[in-house]
Short mmCIF file of C-alpha atoms and ligand atoms in Angstrom, two decimals:
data_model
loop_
_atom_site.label_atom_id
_atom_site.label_comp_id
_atom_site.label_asym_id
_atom_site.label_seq_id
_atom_site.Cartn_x
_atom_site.Cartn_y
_atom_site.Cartn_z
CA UNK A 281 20.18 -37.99 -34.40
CA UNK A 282 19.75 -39.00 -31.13
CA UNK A 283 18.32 -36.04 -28.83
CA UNK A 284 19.80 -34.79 -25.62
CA UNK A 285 17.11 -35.32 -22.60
CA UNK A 286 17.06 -31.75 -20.82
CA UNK A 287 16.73 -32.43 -17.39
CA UNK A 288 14.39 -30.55 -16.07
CA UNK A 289 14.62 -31.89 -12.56
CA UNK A 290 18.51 -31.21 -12.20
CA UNK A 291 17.59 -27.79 -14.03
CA UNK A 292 14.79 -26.68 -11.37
CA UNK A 293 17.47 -27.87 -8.26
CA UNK A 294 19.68 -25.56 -9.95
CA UNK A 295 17.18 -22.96 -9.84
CA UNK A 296 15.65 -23.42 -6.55
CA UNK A 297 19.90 -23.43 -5.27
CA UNK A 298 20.22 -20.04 -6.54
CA UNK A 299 17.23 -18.77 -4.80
CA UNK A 300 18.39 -20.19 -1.51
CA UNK A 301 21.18 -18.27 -1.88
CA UNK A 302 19.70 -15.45 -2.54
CA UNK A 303 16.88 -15.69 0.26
CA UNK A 304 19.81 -15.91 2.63
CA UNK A 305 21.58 -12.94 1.17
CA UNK A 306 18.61 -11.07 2.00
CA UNK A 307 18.19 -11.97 5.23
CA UNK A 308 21.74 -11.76 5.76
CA UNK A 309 22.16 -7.99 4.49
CA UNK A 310 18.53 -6.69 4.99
CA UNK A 311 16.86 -8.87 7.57
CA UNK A 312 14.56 -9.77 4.42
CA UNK A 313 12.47 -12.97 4.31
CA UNK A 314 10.32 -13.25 1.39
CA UNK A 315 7.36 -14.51 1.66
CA UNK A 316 4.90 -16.37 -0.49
CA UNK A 317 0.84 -16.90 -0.02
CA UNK A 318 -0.79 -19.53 -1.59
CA UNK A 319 -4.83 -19.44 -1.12
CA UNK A 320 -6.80 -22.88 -2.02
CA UNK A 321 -10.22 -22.51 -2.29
CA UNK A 322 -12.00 -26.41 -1.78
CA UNK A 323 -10.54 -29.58 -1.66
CA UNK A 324 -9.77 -30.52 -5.26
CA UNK A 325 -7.08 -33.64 -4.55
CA UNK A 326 -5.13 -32.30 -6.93
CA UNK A 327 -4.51 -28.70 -6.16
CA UNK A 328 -4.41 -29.90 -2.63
CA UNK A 329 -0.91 -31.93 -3.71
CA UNK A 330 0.12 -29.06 -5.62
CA UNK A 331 -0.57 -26.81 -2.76
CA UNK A 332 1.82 -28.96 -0.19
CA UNK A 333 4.39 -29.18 -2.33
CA UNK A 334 4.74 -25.39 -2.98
CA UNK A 335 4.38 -24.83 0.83
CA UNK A 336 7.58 -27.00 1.47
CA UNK A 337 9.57 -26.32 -1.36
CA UNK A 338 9.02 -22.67 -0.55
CA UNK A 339 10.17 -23.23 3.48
CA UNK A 340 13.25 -25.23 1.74
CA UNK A 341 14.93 -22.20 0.37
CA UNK A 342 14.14 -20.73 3.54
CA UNK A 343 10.98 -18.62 2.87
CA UNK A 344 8.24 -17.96 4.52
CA UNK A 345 5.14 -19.91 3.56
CA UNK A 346 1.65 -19.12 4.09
CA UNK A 347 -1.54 -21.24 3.63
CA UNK A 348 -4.96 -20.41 3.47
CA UNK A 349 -7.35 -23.35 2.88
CA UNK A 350 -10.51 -22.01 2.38
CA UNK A 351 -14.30 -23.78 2.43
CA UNK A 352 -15.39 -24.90 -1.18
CA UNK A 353 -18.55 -22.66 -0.28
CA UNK A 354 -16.41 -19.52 0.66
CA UNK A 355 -18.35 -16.35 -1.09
CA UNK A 356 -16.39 -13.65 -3.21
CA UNK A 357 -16.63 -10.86 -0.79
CA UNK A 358 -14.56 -13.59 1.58
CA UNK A 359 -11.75 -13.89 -0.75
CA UNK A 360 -11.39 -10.66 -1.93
CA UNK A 361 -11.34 -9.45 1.69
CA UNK A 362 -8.74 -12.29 2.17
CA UNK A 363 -6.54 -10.62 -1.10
CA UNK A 364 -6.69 -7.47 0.29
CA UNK A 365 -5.28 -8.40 3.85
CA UNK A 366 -2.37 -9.70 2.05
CA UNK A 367 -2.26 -7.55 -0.56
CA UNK A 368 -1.26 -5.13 2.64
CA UNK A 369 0.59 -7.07 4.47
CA UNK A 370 4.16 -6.12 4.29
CA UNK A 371 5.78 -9.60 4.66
CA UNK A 372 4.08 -11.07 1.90
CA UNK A 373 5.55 -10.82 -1.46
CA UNK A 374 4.11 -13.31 -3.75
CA UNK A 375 0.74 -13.94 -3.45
CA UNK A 376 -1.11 -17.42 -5.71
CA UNK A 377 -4.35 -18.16 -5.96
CA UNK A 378 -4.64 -22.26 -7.04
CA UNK A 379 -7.01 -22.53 -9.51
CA UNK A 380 -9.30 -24.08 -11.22
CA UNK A 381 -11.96 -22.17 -8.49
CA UNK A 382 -15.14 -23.24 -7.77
CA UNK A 383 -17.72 -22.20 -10.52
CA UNK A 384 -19.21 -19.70 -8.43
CA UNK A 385 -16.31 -17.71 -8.24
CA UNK A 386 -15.43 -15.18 -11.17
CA UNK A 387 -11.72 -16.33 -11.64
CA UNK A 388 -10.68 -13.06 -13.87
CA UNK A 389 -12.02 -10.88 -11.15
CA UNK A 390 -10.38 -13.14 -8.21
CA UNK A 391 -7.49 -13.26 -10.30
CA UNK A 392 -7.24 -8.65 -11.24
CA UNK A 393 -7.77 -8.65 -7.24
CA UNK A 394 -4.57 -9.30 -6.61
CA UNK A 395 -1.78 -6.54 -6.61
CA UNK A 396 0.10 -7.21 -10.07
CA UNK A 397 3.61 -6.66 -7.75
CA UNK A 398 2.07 -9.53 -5.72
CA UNK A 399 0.99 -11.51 -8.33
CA UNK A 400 3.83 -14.15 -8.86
CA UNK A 401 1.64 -16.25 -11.22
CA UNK A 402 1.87 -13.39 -13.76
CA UNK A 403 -1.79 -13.66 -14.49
CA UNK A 404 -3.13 -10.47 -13.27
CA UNK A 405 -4.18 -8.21 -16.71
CA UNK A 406 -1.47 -5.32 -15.62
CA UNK A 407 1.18 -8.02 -15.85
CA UNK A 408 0.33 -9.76 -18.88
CA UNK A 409 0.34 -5.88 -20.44
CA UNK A 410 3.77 -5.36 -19.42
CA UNK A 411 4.92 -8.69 -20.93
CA UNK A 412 2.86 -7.86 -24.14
CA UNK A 413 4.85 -4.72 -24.50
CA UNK A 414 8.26 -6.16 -23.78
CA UNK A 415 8.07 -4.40 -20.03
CA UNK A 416 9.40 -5.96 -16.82
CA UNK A 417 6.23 -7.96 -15.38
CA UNK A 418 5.61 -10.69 -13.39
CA UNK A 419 6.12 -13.74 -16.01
CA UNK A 420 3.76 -17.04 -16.09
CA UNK A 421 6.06 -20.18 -14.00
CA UNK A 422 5.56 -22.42 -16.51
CA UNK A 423 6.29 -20.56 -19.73
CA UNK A 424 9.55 -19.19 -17.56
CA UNK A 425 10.81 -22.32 -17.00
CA UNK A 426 10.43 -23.06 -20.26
CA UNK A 427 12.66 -19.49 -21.58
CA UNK A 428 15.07 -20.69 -18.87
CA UNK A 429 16.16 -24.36 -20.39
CA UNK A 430 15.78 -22.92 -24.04
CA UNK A 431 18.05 -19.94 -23.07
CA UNK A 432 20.36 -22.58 -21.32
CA UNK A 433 20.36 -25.00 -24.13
CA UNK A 434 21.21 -22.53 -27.28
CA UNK A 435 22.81 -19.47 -25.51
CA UNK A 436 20.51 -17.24 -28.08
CA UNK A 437 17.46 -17.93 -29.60
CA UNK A 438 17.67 -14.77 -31.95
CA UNK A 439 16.07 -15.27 -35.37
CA UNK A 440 14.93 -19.20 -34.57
CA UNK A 441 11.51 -20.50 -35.89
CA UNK A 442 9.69 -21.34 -33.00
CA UNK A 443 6.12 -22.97 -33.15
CA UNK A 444 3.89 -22.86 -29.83
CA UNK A 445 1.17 -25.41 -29.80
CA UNK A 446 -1.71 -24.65 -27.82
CA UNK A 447 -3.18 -20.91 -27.14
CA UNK A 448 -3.94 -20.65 -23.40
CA UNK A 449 -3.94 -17.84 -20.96
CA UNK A 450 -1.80 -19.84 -18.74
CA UNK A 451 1.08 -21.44 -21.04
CA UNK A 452 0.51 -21.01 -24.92
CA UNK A 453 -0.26 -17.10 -25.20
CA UNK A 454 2.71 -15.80 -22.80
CA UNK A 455 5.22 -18.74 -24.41
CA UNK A 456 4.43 -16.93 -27.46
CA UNK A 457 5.33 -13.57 -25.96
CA UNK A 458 8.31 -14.38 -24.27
CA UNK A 459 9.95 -15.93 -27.76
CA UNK A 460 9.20 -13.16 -29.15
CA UNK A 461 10.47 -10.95 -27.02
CA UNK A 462 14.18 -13.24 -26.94
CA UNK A 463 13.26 -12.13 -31.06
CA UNK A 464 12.47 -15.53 -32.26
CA UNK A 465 9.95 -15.69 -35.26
CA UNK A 466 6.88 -17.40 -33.70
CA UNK A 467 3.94 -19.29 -34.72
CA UNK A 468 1.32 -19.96 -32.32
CA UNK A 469 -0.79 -23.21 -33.74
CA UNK A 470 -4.15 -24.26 -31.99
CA UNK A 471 -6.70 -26.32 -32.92
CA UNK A 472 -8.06 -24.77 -35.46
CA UNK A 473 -4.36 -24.56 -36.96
CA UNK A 474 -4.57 -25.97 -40.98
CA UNK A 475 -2.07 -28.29 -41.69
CA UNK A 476 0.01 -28.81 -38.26
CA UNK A 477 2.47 -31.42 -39.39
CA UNK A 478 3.60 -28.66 -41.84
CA UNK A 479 3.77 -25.91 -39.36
CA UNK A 480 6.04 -28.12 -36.63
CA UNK A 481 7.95 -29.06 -39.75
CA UNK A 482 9.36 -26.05 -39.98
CA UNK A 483 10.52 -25.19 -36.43
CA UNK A 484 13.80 -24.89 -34.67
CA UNK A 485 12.06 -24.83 -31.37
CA UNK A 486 8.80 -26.78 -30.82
CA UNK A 487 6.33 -25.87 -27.63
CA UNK A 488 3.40 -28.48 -27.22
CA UNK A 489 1.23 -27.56 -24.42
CA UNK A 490 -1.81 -28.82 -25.52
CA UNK A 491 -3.37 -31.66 -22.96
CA UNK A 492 -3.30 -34.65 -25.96
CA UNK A 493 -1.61 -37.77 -25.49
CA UNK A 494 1.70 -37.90 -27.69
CA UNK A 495 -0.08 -36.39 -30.09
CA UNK A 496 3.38 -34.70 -31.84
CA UNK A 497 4.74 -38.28 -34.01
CA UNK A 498 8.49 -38.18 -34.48
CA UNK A 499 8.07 -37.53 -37.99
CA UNK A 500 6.71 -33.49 -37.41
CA UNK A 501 9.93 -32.87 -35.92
CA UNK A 502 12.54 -31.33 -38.26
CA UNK A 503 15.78 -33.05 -37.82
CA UNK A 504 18.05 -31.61 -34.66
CA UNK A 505 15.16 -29.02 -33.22
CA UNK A 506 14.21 -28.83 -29.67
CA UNK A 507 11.10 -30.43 -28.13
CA UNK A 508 9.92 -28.93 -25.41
CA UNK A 509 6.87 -31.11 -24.15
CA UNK A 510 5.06 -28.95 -21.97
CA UNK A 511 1.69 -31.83 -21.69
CA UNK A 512 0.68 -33.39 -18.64
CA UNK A 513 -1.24 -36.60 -19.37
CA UNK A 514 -2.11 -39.56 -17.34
CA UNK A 515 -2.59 -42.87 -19.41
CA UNK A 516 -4.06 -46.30 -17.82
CA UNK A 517 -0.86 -49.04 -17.83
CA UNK A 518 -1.96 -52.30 -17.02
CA UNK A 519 0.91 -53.89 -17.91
CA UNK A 520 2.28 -51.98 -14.73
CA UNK A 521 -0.13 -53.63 -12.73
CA UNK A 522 -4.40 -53.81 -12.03
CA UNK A 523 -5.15 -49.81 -11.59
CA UNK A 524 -1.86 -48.54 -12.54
CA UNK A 525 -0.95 -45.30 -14.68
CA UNK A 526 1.64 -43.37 -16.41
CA UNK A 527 2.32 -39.91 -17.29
CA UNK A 528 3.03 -38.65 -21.02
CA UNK A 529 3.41 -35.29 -22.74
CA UNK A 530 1.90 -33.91 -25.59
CA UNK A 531 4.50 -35.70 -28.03
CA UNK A 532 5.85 -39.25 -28.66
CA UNK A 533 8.57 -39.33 -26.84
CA UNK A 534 10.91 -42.34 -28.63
CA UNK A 535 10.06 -41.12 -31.73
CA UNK A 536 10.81 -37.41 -31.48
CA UNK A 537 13.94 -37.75 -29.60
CA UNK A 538 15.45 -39.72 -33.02
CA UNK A 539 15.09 -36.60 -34.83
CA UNK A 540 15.22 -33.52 -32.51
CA UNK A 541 18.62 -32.02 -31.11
CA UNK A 542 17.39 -32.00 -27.59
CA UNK A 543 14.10 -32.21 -25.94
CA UNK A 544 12.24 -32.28 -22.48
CA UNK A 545 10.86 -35.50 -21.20
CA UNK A 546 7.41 -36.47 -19.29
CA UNK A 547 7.50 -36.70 -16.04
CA UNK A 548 10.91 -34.92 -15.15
CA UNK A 549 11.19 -31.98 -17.79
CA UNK A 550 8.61 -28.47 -17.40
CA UNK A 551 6.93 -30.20 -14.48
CA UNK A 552 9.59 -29.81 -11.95
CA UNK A 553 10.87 -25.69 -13.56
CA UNK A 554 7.11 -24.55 -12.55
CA UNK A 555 7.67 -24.58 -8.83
CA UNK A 556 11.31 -23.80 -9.59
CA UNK A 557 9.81 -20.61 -11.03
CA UNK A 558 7.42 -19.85 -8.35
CA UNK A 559 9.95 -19.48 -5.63
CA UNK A 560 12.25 -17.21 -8.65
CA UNK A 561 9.19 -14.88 -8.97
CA UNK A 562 8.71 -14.97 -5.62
CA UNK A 563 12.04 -13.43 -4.60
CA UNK A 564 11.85 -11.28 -7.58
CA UNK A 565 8.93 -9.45 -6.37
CA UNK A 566 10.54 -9.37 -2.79
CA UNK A 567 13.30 -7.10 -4.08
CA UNK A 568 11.56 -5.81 -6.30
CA UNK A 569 8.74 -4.34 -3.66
CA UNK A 570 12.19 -3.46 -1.20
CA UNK A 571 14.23 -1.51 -4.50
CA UNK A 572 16.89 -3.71 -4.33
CA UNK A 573 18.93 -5.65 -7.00
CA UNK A 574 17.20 -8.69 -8.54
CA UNK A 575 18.98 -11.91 -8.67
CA UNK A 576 20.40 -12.86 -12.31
CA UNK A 577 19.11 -15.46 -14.39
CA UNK A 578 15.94 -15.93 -12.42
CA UNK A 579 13.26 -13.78 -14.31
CA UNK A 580 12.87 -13.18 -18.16
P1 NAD B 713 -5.73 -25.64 -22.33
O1 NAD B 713 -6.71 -26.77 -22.44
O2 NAD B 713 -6.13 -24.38 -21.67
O3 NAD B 713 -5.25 -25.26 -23.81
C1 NAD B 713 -4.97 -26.24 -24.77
C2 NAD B 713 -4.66 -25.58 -26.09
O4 NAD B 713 -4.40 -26.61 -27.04
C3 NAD B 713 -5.81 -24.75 -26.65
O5 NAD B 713 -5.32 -23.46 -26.93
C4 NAD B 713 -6.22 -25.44 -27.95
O6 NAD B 713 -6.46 -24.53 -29.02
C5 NAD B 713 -5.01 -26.29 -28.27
N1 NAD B 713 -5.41 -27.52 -28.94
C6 NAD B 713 -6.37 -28.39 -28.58
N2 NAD B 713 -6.44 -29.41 -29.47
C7 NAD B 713 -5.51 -29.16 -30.40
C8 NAD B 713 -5.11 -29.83 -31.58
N3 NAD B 713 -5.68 -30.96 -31.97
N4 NAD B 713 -4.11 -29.30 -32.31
C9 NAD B 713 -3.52 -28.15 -31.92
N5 NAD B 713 -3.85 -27.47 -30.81
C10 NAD B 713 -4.85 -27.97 -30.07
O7 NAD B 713 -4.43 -26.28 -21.68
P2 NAD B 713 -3.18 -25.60 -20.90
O8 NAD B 713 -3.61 -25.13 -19.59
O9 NAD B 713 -2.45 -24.66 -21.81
O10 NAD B 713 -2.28 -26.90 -20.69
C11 NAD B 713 -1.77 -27.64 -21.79
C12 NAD B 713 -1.07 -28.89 -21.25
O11 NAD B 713 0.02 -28.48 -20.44
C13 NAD B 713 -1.93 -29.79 -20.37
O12 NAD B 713 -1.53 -31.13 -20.57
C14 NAD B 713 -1.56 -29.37 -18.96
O13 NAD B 713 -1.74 -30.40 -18.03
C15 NAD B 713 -0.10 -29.05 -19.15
N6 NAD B 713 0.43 -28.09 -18.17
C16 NAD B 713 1.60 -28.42 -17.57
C17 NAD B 713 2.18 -27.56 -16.67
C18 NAD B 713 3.48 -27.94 -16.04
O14 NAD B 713 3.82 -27.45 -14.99
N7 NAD B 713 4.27 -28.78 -16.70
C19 NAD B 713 1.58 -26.33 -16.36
C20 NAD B 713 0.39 -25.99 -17.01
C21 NAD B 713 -0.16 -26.88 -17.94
#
């Protein structure tokens, strides 16, 4: 079998098009912008990249963006002072805080400080409650974008075996949960996991977010599953030149695609859905915090 590639780059378009449209509904009817504040403490190159691109993909769909780049020395009392400004300001809605922080900063408190109806990242405790006890939450934008092109791809996923590989805060645990909660039969594998060829072996739905080079061989994957490669890795590819690099996931991509049904390449499959998801939480919590209806197909 020869997989289909989910495209996760048409798929987020898609996504951020139907928040556009919903943005401008909201302005239209309610004279509504949502808006969406992203705090960067330091100057870690990478967040820094990841921080500009959410502040104009967010103006794009025509909400309001606000930065706040602050000193790599900036105390906790500074922060949380900063989080509770906007946890009162009225025309913020969403509210991200980029991490990794500095070490000196205690990232669960940073992180509770936030007001859970503000916290689009969906990793404030209250939120990942709700979504432990199948309640409406804030939801994780990776792991959503994720639900979203599995719910997409097989209409149900009722009564699948689904393995998630890799047990983070940030992707594995609330993957788990949200499988669950669409009533697959899950299996969260880690590293500690006996026997992980077996375990994948037996999946309809495969989840690798573990940070490990193609480490998933073609041969783990059970014959039409889905692949969804959630790994970000950068690799050294000198036969692309002195200095150069590519990106891979967490499974071996040629390989895997010969056996599975359909599965999510590196670069161009999750990586594009999490800022996709972002803006989709973002407006969520906007109508959310003004009772109105939330737009369809954007939340879990
Ligand atoms: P993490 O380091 O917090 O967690 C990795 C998990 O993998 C751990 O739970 C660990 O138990 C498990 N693990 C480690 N070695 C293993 C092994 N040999 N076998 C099985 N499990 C093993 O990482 P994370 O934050 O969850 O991120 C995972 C990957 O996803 C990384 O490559 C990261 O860059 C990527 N990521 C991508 C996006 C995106 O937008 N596409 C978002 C977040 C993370």
């Amino acid at each position: 079998m020869t997989a289909k590639i989910i495209d996760g780059k048409e798929f987020a378009a898609r996504v951020r098009a139907k928040v556009a449209q919903h943005v401008s509904r909201l302005k239209q009817d309610h004279g509504i912008i949502p808006g969406l504040a992203v705090v960067l403490v330091g100057e870690d190159p990478a967040s820094q990249v990841y921080v500009r691109s959410k502040g104009k993909m967010t103006v794009e769909v025509g909400m309001k963006s606000v930065e706040h780049r602050l000193d790599v020395e900036t105390s906790e009392a500074d922060l949380l002072a900063l989080l509770d400004q906007l946890n009162n300001d009225p025309e913020i809605h969403g509210i991200l805080v980029q991490l990794p922080l500095p070490k000196h900063l205690n990232e669960d408190l940073i992180i509770n400080s936030i007001s859970p109806a503000k916290d689009v990242d969906g990793f404030h405790i209250s939120n990942v409650g709700l979504l432990g006890t199948g309640q409406k939450s804030m939801v994780p934008c990776t792991p959503l974008g994720c639900l979203m092109m599995l719910r997409d791809h097989h209409g149900s996923i009722s009564g699948m075996d689904a393995v998630v590989i890799g047990r983070s805060n940030i992707v594995g645990k609330p993957m788990a949960q949200l499988l669950l909660n669409d009533s697959a039969t899950v299996t969260i594998a880690h590293s500690r996991t006996k026997d992980l060829a077996d375990v994948v072996r037996r999946a309809d739905i495969v989840v690798a977010a573990v940070g490990r080079p193609e480490m998933v061989p073609g041969d783990w994957i059970k014959e039409g599953a889905t692949v969804i490669d959630v790994g970000i890795n950068r690799l050294d590819a000198p036969e692309k030149g002195e200095g150069k690099t590519r990106l891979v996931g967490d499974v071996h991509f040629a390989s895997c695609a010969e056996r599975a049904g359909a599965i999510t390449p590196v670069p161009g499959g999750v990586g594009p859905m999490t800022i996709a998801c972002l803006l989709a939480n973002t407006v969520t919590a906007c109508c959310r915090a003004n009772g109105l209806a939330e737009p369809e197909g954007l939340t879990a």
